[in-house]
Structures are given as C-alpha cells and as structure tokens.
mmCIF file of C-alpha atoms in Angstrom:
data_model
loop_
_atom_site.group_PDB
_atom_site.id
_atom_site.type_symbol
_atom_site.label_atom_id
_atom_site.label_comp_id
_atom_site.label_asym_id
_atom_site.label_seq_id
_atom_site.Cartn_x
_atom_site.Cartn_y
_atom_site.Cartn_z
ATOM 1 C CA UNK A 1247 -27.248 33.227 -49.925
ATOM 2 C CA UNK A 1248 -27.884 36.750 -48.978
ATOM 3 C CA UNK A 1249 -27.549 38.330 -45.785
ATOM 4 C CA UNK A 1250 -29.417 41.005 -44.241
ATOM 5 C CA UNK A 1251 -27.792 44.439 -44.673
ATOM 6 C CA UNK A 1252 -27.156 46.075 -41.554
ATOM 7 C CA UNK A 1253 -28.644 49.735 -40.446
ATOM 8 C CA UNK A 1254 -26.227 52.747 -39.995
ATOM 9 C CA UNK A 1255 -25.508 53.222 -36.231
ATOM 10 C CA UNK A 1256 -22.536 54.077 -34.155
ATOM 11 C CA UNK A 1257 -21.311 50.209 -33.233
ATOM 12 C CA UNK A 1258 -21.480 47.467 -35.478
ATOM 13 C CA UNK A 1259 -20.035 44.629 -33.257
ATOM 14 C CA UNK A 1260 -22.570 43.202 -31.767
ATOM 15 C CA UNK A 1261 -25.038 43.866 -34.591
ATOM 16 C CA UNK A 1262 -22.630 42.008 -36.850
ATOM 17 C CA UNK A 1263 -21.837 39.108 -34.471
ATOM 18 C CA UNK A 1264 -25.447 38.726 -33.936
ATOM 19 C CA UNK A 1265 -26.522 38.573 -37.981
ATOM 20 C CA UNK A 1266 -23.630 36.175 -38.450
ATOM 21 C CA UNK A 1267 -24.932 33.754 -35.757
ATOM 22 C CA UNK A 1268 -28.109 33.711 -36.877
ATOM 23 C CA UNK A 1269 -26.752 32.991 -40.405
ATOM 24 C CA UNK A 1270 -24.792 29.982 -38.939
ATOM 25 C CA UNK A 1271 -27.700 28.956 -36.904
ATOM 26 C CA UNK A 1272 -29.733 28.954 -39.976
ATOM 27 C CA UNK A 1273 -27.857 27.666 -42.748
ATOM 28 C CA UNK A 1274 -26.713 30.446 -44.652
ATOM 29 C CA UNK A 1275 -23.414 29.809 -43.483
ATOM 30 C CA UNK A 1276 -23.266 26.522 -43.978
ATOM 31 C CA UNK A 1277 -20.490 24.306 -41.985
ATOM 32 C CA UNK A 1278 -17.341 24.074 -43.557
ATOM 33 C CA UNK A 1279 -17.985 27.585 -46.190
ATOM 34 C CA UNK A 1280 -15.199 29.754 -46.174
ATOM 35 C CA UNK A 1281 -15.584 33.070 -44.404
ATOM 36 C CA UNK A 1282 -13.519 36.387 -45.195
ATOM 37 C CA UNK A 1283 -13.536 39.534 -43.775
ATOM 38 C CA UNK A 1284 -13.685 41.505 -46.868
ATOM 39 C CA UNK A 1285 -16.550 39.973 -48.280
ATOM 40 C CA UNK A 1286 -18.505 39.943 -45.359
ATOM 41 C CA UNK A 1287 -18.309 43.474 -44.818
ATOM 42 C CA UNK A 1288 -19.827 44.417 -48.282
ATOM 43 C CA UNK A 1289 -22.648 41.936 -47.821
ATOM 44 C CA UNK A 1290 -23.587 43.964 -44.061
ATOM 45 C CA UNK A 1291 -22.256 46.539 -45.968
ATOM 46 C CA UNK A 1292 -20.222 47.753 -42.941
ATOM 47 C CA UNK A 1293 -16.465 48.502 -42.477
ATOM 48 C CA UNK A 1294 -13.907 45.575 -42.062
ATOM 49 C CA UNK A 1295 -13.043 46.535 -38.275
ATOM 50 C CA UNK A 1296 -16.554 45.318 -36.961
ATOM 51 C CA UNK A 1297 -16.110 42.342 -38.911
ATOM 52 C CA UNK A 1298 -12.910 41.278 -38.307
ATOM 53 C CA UNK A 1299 -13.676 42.018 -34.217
ATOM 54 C CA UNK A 1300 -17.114 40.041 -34.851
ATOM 55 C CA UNK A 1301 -14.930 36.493 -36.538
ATOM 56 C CA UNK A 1302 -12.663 36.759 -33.485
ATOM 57 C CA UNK A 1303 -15.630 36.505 -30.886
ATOM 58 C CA UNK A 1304 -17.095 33.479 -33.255
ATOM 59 C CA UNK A 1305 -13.529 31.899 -33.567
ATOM 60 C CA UNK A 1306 -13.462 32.253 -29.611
ATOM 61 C CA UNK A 1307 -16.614 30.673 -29.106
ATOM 62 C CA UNK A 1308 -16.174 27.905 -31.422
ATOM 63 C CA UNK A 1309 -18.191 28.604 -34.453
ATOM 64 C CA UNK A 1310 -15.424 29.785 -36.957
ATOM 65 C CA UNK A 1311 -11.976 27.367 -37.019
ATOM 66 C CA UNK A 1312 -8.734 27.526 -38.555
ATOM 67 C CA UNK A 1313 -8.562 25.171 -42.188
ATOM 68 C CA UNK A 1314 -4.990 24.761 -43.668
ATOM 69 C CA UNK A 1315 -4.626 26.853 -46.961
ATOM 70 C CA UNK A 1316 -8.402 28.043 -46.371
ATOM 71 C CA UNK A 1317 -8.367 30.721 -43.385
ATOM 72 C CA UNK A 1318 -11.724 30.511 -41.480
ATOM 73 C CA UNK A 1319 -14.510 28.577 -42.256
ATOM 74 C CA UNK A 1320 -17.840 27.607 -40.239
ATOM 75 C CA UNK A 1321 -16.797 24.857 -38.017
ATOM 76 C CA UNK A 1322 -18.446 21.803 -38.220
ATOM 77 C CA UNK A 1323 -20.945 19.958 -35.725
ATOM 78 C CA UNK A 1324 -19.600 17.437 -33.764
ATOM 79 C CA UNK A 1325 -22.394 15.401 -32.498
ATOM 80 C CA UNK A 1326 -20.268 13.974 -29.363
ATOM 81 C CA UNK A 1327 -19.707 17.574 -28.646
ATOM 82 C CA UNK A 1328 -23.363 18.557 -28.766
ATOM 83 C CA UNK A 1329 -23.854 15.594 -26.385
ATOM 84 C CA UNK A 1330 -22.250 16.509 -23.885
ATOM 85 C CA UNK A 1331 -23.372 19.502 -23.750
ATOM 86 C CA UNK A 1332 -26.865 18.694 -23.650
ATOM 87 C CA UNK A 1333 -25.885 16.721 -20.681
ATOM 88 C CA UNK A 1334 -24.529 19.520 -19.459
ATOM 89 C CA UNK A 1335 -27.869 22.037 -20.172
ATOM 90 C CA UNK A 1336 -29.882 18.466 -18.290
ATOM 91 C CA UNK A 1337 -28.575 19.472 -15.295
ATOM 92 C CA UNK A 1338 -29.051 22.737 -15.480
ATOM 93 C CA UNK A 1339 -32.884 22.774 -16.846
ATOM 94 C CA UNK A 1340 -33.237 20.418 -14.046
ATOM 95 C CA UNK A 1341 -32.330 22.979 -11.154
ATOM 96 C CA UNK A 1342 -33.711 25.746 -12.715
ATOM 97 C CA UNK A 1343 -36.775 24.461 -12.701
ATOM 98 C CA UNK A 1344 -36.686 23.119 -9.325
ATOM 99 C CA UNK A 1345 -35.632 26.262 -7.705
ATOM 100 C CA UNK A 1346 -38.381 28.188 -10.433
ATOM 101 C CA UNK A 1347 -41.328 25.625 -8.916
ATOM 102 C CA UNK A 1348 -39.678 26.194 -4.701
ATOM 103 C CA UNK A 1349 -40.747 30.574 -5.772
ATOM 104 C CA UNK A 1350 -43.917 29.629 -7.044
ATOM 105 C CA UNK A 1351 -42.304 31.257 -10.417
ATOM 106 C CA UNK A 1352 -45.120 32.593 -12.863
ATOM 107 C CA UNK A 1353 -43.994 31.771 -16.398
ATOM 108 C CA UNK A 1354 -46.001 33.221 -19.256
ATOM 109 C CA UNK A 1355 -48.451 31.357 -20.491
ATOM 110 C CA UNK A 1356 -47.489 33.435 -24.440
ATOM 111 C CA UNK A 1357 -44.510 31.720 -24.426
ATOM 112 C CA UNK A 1358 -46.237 28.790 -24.901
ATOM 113 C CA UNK A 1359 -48.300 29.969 -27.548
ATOM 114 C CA UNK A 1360 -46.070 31.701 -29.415
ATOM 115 C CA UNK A 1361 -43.687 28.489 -29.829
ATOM 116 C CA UNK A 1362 -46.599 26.528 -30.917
ATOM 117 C CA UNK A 1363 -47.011 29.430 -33.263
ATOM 118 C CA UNK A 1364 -43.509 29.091 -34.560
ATOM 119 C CA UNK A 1365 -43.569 25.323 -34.714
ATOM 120 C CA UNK A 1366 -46.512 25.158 -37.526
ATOM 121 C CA UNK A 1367 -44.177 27.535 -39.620
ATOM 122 C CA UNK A 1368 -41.470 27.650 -41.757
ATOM 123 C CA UNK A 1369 -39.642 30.308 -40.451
ATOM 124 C CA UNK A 1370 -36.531 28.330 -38.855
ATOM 125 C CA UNK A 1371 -35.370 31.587 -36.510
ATOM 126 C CA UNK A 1372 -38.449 32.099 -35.534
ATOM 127 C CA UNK A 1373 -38.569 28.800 -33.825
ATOM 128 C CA UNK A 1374 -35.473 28.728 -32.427
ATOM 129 C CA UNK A 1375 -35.881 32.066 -30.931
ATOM 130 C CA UNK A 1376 -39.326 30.772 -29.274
ATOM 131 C CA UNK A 1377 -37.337 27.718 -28.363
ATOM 132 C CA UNK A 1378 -34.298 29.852 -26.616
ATOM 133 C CA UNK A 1379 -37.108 32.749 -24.977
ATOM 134 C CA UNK A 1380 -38.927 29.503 -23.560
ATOM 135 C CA UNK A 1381 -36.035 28.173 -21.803
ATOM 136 C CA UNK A 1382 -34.057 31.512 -20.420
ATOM 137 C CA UNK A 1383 -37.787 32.128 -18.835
ATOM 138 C CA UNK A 1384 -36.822 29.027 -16.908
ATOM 139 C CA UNK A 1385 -33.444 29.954 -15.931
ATOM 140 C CA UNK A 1386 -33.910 33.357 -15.463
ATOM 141 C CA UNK A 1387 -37.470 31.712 -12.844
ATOM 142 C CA UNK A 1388 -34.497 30.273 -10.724
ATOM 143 C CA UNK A 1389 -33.396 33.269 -9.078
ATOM 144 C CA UNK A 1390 -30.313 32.501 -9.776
ATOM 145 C CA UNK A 1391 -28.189 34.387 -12.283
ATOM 146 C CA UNK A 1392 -25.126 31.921 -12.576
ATOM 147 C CA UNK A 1393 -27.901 28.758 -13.708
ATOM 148 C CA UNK A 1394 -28.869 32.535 -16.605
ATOM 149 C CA UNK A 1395 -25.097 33.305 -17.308
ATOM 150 C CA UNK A 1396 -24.118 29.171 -17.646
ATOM 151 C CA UNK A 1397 -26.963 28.079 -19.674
ATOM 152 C CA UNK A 1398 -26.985 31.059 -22.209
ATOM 153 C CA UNK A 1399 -23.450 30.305 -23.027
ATOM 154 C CA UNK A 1400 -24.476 27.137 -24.009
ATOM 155 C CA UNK A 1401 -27.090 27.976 -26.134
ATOM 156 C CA UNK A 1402 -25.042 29.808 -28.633
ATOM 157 C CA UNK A 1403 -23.510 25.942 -29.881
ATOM 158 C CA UNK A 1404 -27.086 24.443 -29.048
ATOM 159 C CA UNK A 1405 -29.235 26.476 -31.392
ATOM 160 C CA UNK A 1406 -26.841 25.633 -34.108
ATOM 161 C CA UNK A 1407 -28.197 21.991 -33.484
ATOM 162 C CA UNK A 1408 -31.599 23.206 -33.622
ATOM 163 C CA UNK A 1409 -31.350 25.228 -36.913
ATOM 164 C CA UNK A 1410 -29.280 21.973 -38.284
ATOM 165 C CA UNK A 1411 -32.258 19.947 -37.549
ATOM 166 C CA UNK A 1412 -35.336 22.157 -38.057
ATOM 167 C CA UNK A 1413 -33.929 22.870 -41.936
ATOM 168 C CA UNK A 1414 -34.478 19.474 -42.573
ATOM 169 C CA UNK A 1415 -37.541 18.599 -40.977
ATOM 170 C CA UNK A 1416 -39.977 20.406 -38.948
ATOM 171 C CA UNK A 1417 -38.804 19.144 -35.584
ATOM 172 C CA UNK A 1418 -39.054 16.848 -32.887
ATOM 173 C CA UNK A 1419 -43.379 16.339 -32.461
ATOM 174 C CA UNK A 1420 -44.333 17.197 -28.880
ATOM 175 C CA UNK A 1421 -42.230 19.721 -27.740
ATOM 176 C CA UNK A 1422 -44.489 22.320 -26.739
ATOM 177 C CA UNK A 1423 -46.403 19.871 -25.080
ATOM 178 C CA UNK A 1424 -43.278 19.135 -23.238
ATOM 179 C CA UNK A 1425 -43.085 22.786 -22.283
ATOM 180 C CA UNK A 1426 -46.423 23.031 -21.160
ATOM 181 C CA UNK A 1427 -46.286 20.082 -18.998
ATOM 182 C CA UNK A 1428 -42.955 21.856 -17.624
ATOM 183 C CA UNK A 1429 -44.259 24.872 -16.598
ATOM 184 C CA UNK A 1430 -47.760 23.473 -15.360
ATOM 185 C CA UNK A 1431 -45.299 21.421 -12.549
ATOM 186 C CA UNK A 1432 -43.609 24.911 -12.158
ATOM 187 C CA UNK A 1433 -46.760 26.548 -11.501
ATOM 188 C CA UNK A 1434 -48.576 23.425 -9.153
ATOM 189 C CA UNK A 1435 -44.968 23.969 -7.360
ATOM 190 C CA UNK A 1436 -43.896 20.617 -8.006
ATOM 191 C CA UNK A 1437 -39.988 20.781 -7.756
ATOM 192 C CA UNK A 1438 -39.523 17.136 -8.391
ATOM 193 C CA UNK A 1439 -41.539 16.685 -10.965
ATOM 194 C CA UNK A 1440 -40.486 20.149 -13.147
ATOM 195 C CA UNK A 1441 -36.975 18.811 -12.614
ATOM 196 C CA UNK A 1442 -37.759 15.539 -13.949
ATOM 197 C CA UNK A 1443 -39.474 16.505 -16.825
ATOM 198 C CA UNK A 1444 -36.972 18.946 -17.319
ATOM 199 C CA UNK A 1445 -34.141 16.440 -17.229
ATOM 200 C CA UNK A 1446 -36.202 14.160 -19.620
ATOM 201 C CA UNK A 1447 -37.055 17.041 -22.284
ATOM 202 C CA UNK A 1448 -33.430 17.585 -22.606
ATOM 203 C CA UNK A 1449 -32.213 13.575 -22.835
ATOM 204 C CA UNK A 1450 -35.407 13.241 -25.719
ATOM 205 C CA UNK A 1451 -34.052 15.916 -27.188
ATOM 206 C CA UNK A 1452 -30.635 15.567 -26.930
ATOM 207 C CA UNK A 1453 -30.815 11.599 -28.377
ATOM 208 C CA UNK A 1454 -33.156 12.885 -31.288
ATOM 209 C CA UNK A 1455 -30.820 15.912 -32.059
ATOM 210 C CA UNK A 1456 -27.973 13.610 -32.288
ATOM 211 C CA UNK A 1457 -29.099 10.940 -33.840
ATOM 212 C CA UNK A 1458 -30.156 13.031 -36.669
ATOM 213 C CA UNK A 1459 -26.512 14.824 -37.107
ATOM 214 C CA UNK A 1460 -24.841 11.512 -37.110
ATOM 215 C CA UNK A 1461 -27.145 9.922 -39.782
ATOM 216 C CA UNK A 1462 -26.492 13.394 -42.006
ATOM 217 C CA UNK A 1463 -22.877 12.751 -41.288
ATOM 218 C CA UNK A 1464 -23.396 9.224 -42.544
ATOM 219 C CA UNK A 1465 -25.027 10.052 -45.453
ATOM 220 C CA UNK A 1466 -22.778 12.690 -46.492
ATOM 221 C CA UNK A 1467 -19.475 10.140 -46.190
ATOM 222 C CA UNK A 1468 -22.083 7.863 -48.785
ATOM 223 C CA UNK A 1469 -21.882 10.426 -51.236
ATOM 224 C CA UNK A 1470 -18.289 11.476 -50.924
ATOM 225 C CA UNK A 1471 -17.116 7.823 -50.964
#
C-alpha cells in the first residue's frame, strides 16, 4: 500500500508521526505488518532520523511493539483494552458536556453537517477526522483544558478502533443523530441531559466497537485453525 510522500520542509517529525498514524488508523499499516526504518523513509521519502524519532513516539504510545526475531510491527487491538478506555472517554464526554451546557457553549452547527457529510462516503479519514473535530469541540466547550489534554490522548488508540471498524462497514447508523441530540441539550443548557446522552453515545459505541473487533478476532482464529 502506498503512502503519501511527504513535502520538503525543515522538520519532519511530526509530519512523519502524523502520516504514519493515519496509515495505522486506516489500514495501510495493518496490525501485526512489520515496520522498518529504512523502508519507511524512502516511501515519505525523508531521512531515517525523522523516522526512527517518529517509531519511538508510536512505540511510546502503544501503536508499534516489540515481536521476537521481527523488530517492530503495528501492535494489535485488544478489544478489553479499547474497553476500558471507552469507559474511560464516558466519563469524560460526560463532564465535558455538562460543564459545555452550565457556559451556554455554542458548538457549530458545520460540525454536524460535515460528519453527516463524511458518513455517506467512503473516505475512512475523512470520517474519523469529522468524528475526532466533533468531539474535541466538546471538550475544548468545557473550559477546561485538562478534560482537552486527557481526552485527546485517548483518541490516538480510539480512532484506530474507528478506522478498524469503518473499513469494514460504513459504521454504527445514528451517530450524527446522536451528536445532534448532544449538542441541542448543550445549547437548551441541559447539563443532565448532555451528560447523559453523552455517557450513552460512548457505552453504544463502545459495545458496538467491541463487539465487532472480537467477532474479527474470532473469525480470523477460524481461518488460522
């Protein structure tokens, strides 16, 4: 699969880390391929030194692991992992939007659109990105930059759900009429009830994403028994 090449400019880090989550998010780096500096860099076609600082930030975060006689390969999804964690990003969708709905928080009605947009697509980043913008809205609604810094960090594990599941299907029906129905409460000022919509998006969510890894996991042990 071919990856996007990467314009000249002074620092490649972050550009690199960036295109290589995306390709994880998205399948092109599929769980369990083997990764190597070398041949990385002439697909970007950048040096090795952005590369090799880029794998140690993924390794870090828990998207490239250690395979005996392999080096580093794309980590697998562990759906008991992603479930906590989307108990986890529950309780923090929850208080976001409670403490967006106590300001009387505006959030953009184009959001809304734009991931309705995305959702009669094909285009698997696009959907996730409208996904992620929708959310950090939310957080960022709060007024409080910890609920921003916490739930982003999450997010970098949870759209590699999302791109799992969206290349297989077109999604979860409903969602942006989740969304909507979030951000109306926001708007009406309705703590309690953004909150508990919020807490019930994620749980949906969070049993459908799951459920859909283990039964791929399932399937896949069929074919290699």
């Amino acid at each position: 699969m071919s990856l996007a090449k990467i314009p000249s400019r002074t620092d490649y880090v972050d550009e690199v880390y960036k295109t290589l989550l995306d390709a994880i998010s998205a399948g092109k780096l599929a769980p369990g391929e083997r990764i190597t500096q070398e041949d990385l860099a002439e697909r970007l076609n950048v040096s090795r030194s952005p590369v090799l600082q880029a794998l140690r930030l993924l390794k870090k975060d828990g998207l490239l692991e250690e395979a005996p006689g392999r080096g580093l390969v794309v980590a697998k999804l562990n759906p008991v992992q992603i479930g906590h964690l989307y108990q986890v990003r529950g309780a923090l969708d929850g208080l976001a939007a409670r403490l967006a709905s106590a300001r009387h928080a505006k959030i953009p009605l184009s959001l809304i659109d734009a991931g309705r947009e995305a959702a009669v697509g094909s285009d698997v980043k696009a959907m996730i990105e409208a996904d992620t913008a929708f959310h950090k809205a939310i957080y960022e609604a709060s007024g409080n930059p910890f609920i921003v810094d916490n739930a982003m960090l999450h997010w970098i594990h949870l759209r590699r759900v999302m791109g799992a599941v969206l290349q297989r299907s077109v999604g979860r029906d409903g969602i942006w009429d989740e969304h909507a129905a979030i951000v109306t409460a926001i708007h009406d000022g309705n703590g309690d009830l953004a909150a508990a919509l919020s807490v019930q998006h994620t749980d949906v969510a969070r049993e459908a994403l799951v459920g859909n890894l283990q039964h791929s996991e399932s399937e896949l042990e069929r074919m290699e028994a």
